mmCIF file of N, CA and C in Angstrom:
data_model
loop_
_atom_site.group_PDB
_atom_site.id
_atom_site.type_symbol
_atom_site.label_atom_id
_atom_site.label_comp_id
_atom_site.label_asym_id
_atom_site.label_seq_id
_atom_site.Cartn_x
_atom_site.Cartn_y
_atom_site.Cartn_z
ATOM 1 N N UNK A 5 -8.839 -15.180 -5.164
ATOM 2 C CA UNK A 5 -9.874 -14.864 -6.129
ATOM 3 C C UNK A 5 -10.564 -13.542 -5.781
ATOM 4 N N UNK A 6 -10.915 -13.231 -4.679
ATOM 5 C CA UNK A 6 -11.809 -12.388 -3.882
ATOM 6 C C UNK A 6 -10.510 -11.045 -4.021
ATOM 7 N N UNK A 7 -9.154 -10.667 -3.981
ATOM 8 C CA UNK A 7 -8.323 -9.730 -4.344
ATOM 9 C C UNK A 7 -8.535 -9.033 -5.712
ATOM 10 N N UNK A 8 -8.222 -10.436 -6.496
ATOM 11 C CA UNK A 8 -8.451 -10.376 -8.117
ATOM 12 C C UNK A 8 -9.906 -9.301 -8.720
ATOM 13 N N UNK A 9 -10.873 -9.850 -7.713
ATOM 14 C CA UNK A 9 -12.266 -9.207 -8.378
ATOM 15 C C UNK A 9 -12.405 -7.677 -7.684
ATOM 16 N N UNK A 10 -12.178 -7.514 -6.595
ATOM 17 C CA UNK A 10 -11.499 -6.342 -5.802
ATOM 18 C C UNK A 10 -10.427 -5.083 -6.822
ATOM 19 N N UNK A 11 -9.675 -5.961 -7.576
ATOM 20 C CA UNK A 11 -8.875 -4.981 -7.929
ATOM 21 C C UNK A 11 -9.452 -4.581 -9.802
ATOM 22 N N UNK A 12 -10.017 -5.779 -10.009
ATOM 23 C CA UNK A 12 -10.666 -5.622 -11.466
ATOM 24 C C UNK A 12 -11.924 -4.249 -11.260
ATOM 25 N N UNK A 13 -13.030 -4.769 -9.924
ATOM 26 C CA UNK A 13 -14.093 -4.186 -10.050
ATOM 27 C C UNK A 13 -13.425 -2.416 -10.071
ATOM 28 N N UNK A 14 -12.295 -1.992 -9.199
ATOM 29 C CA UNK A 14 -11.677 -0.993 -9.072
ATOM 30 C C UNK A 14 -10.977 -0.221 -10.111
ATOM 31 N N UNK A 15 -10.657 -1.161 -10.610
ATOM 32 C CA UNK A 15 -9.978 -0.763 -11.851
ATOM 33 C C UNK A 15 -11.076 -0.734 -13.394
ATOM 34 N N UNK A 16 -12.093 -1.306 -13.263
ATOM 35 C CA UNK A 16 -13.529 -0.528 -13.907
ATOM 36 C C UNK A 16 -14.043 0.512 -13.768
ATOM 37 N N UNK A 17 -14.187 1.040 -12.360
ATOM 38 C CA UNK A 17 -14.957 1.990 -12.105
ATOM 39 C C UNK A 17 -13.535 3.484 -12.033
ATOM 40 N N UNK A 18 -12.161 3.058 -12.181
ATOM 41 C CA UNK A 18 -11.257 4.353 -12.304
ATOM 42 C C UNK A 18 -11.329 4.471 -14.012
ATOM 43 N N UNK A 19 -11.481 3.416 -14.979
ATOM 44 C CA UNK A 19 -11.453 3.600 -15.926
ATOM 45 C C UNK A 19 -12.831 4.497 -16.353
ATOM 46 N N UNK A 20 -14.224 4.266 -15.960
ATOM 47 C CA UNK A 20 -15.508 4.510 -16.070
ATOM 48 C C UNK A 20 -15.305 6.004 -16.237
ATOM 49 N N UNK A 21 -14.233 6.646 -14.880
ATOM 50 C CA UNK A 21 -14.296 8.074 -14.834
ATOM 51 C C UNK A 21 -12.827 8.776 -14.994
ATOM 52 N N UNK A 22 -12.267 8.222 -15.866
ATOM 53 C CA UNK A 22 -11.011 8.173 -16.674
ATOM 54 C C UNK A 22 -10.296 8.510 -15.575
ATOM 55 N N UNK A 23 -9.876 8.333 -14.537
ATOM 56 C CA UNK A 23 -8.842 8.328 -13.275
ATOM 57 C C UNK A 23 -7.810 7.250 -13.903
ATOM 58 N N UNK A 24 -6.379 7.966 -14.328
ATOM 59 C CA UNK A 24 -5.170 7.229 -14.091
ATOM 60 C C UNK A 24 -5.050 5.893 -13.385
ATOM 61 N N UNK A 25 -4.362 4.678 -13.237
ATOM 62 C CA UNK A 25 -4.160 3.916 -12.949
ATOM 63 C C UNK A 25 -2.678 3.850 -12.558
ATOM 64 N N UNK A 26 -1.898 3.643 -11.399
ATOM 65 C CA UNK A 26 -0.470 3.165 -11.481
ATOM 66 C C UNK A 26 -0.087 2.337 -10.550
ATOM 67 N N UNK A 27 0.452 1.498 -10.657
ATOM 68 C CA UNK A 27 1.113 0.208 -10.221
ATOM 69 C C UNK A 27 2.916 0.623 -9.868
ATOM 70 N N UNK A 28 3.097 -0.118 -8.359
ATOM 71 C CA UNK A 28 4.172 -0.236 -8.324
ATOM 72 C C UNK A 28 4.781 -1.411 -7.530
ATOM 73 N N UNK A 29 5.899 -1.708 -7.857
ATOM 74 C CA UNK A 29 6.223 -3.382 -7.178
ATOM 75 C C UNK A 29 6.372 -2.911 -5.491
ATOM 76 N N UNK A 30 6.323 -4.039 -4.798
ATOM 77 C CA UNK A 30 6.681 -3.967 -3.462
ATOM 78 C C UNK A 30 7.858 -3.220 -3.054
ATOM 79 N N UNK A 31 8.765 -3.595 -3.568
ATOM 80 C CA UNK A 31 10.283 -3.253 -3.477
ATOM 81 C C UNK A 31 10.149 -1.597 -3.689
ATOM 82 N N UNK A 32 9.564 -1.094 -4.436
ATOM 83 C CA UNK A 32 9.425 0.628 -4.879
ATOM 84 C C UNK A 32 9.036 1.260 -3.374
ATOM 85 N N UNK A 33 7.687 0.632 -3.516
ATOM 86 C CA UNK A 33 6.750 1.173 -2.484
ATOM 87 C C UNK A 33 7.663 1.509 -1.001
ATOM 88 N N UNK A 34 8.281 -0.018 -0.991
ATOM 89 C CA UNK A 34 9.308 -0.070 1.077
ATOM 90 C C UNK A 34 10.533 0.777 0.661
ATOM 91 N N UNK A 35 11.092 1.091 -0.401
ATOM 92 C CA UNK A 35 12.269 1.675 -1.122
ATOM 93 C C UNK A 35 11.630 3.442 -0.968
ATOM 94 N N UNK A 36 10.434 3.587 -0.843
ATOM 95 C CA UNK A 36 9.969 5.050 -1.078
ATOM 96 C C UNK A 36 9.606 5.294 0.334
ATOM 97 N N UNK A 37 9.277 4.524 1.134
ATOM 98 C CA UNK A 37 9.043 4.834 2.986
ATOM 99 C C UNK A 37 9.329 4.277 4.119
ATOM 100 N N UNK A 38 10.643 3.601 3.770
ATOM 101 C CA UNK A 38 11.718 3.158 4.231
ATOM 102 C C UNK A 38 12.895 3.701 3.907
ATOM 103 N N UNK A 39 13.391 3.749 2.744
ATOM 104 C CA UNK A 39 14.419 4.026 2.352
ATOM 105 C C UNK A 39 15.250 2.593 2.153
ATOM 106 N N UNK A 40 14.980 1.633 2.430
ATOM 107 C CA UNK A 40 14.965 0.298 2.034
ATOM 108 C C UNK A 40 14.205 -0.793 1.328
ATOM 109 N N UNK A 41 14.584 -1.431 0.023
ATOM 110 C CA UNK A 41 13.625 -1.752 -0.736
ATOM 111 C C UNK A 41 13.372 -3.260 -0.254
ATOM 112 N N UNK A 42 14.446 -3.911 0.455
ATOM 113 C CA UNK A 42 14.514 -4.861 1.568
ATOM 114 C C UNK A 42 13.856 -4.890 2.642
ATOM 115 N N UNK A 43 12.741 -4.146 3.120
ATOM 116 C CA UNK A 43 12.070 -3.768 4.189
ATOM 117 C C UNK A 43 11.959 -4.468 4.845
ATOM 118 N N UNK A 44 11.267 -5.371 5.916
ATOM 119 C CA UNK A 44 10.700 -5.681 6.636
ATOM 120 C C UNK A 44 9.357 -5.493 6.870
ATOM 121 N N UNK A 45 8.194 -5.997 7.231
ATOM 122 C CA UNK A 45 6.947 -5.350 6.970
ATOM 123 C C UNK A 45 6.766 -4.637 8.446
ATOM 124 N N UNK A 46 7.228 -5.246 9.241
ATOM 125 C CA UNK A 46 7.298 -4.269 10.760
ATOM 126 C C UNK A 46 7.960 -3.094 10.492
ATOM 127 N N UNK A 47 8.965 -2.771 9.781
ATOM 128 C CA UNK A 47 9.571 -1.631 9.340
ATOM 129 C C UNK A 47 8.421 -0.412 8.381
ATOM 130 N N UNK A 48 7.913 -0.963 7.359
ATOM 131 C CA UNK A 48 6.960 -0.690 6.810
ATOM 132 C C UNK A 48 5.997 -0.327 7.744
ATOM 133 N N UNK A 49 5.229 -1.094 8.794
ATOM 134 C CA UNK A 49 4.374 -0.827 9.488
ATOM 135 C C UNK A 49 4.866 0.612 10.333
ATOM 136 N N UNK A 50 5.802 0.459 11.169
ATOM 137 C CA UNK A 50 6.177 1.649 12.191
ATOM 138 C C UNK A 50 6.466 2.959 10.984
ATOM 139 N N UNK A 51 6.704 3.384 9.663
ATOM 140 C CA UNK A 51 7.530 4.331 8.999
ATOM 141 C C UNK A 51 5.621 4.471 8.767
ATOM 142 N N UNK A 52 4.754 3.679 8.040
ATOM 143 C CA UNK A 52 2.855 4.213 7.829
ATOM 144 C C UNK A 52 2.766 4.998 9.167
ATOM 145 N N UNK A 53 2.828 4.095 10.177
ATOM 146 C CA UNK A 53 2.555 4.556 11.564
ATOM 147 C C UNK A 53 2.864 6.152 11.767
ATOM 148 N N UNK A 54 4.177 6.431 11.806
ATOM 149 C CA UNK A 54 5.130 7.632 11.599
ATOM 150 C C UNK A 54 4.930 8.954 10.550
ATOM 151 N N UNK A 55 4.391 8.755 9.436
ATOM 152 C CA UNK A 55 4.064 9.202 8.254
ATOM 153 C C UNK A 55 2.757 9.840 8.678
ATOM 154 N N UNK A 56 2.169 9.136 8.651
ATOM 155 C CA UNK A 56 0.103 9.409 8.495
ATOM 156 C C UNK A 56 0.102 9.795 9.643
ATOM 157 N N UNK A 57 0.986 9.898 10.814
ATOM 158 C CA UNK A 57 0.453 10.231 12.194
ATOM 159 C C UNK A 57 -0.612 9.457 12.720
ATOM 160 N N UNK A 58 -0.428 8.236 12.805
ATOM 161 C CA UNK A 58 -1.195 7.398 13.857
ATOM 162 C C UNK A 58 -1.094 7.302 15.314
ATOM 163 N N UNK A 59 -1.778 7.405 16.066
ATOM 164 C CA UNK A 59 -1.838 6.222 17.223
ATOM 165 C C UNK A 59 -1.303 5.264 17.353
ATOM 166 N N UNK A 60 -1.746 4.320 16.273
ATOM 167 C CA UNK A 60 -1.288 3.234 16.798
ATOM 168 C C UNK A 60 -0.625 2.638 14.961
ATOM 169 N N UNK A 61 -0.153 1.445 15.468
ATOM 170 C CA UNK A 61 0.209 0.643 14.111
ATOM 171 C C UNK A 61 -0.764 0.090 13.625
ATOM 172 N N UNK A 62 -0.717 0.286 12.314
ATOM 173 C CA UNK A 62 -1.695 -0.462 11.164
ATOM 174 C C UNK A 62 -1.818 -1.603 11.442
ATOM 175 N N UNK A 63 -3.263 -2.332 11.633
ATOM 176 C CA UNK A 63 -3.719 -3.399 11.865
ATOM 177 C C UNK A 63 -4.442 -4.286 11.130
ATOM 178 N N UNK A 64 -4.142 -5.624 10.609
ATOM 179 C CA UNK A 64 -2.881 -6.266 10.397
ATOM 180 C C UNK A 64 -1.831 -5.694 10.091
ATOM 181 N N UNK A 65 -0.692 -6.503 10.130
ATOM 182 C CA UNK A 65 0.791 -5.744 9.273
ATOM 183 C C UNK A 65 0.570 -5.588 7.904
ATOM 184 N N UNK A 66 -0.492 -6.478 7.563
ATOM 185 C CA UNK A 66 -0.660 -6.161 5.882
ATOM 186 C C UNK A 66 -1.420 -4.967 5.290
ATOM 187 N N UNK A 67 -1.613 -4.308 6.727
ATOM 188 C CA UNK A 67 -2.573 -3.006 6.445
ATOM 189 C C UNK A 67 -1.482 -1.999 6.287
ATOM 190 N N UNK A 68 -0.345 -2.382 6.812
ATOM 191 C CA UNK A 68 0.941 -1.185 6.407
ATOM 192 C C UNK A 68 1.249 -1.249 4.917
ATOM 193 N N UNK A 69 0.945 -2.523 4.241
ATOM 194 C CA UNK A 69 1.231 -2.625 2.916
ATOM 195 C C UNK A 69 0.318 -1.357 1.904
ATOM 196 N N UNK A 70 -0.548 -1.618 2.395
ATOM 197 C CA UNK A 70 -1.884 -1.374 1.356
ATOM 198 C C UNK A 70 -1.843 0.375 1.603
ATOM 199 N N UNK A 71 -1.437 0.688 2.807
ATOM 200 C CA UNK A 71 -1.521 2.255 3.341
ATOM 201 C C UNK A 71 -0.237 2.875 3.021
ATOM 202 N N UNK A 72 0.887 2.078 2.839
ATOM 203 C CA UNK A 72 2.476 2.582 2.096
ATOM 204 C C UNK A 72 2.082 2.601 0.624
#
C-alpha cells in the first residue's frame, strides 16, 4: 500500500510540473545494465555498483533495483 501511495504522490507532483513520466518492465531495465534481461539481482547489484562508481554495493539488493 505504502509503494502504491509513494508512486501516485510522485507521479502528482511530475504531472503538477509537467515532467514526462516513463515506465519500464524489470526485464528492460537488467537487459539495459546487464546485458541480460534474466539478471540476477546480485548481478544487477555489482553492474549499479560498477556504473555509478560506488564503494560499496547498493544496500539492500533492492536498492540495485530502484538505482538501475
Amino acid at each position: 500500500m505504502r509503494l502504491g501511495q509513494a508512486r501516485g504522490a510522485s507521479m502528482v507532483a511530475a504531472a503538477s510540473k509537467k515532467i514526462p513520466i516513463y515506465e519500464y518492465s524489470a526485464r528492460k531495465v537488467k537487459q539495459s545494465i546487464t546485458g541480460n534481461g534474466n539478471a540476477h539481482k546480485s548481478q544487477v547489484q555489482f553492474m549499479v555498483k560498477a556504473k555509478l562508481q560506488m564503494d560499496h554495493n547498493p544496500k539492500p539488493i533492492d536498492a540495485a533495483d530502484a538505482l538501475a
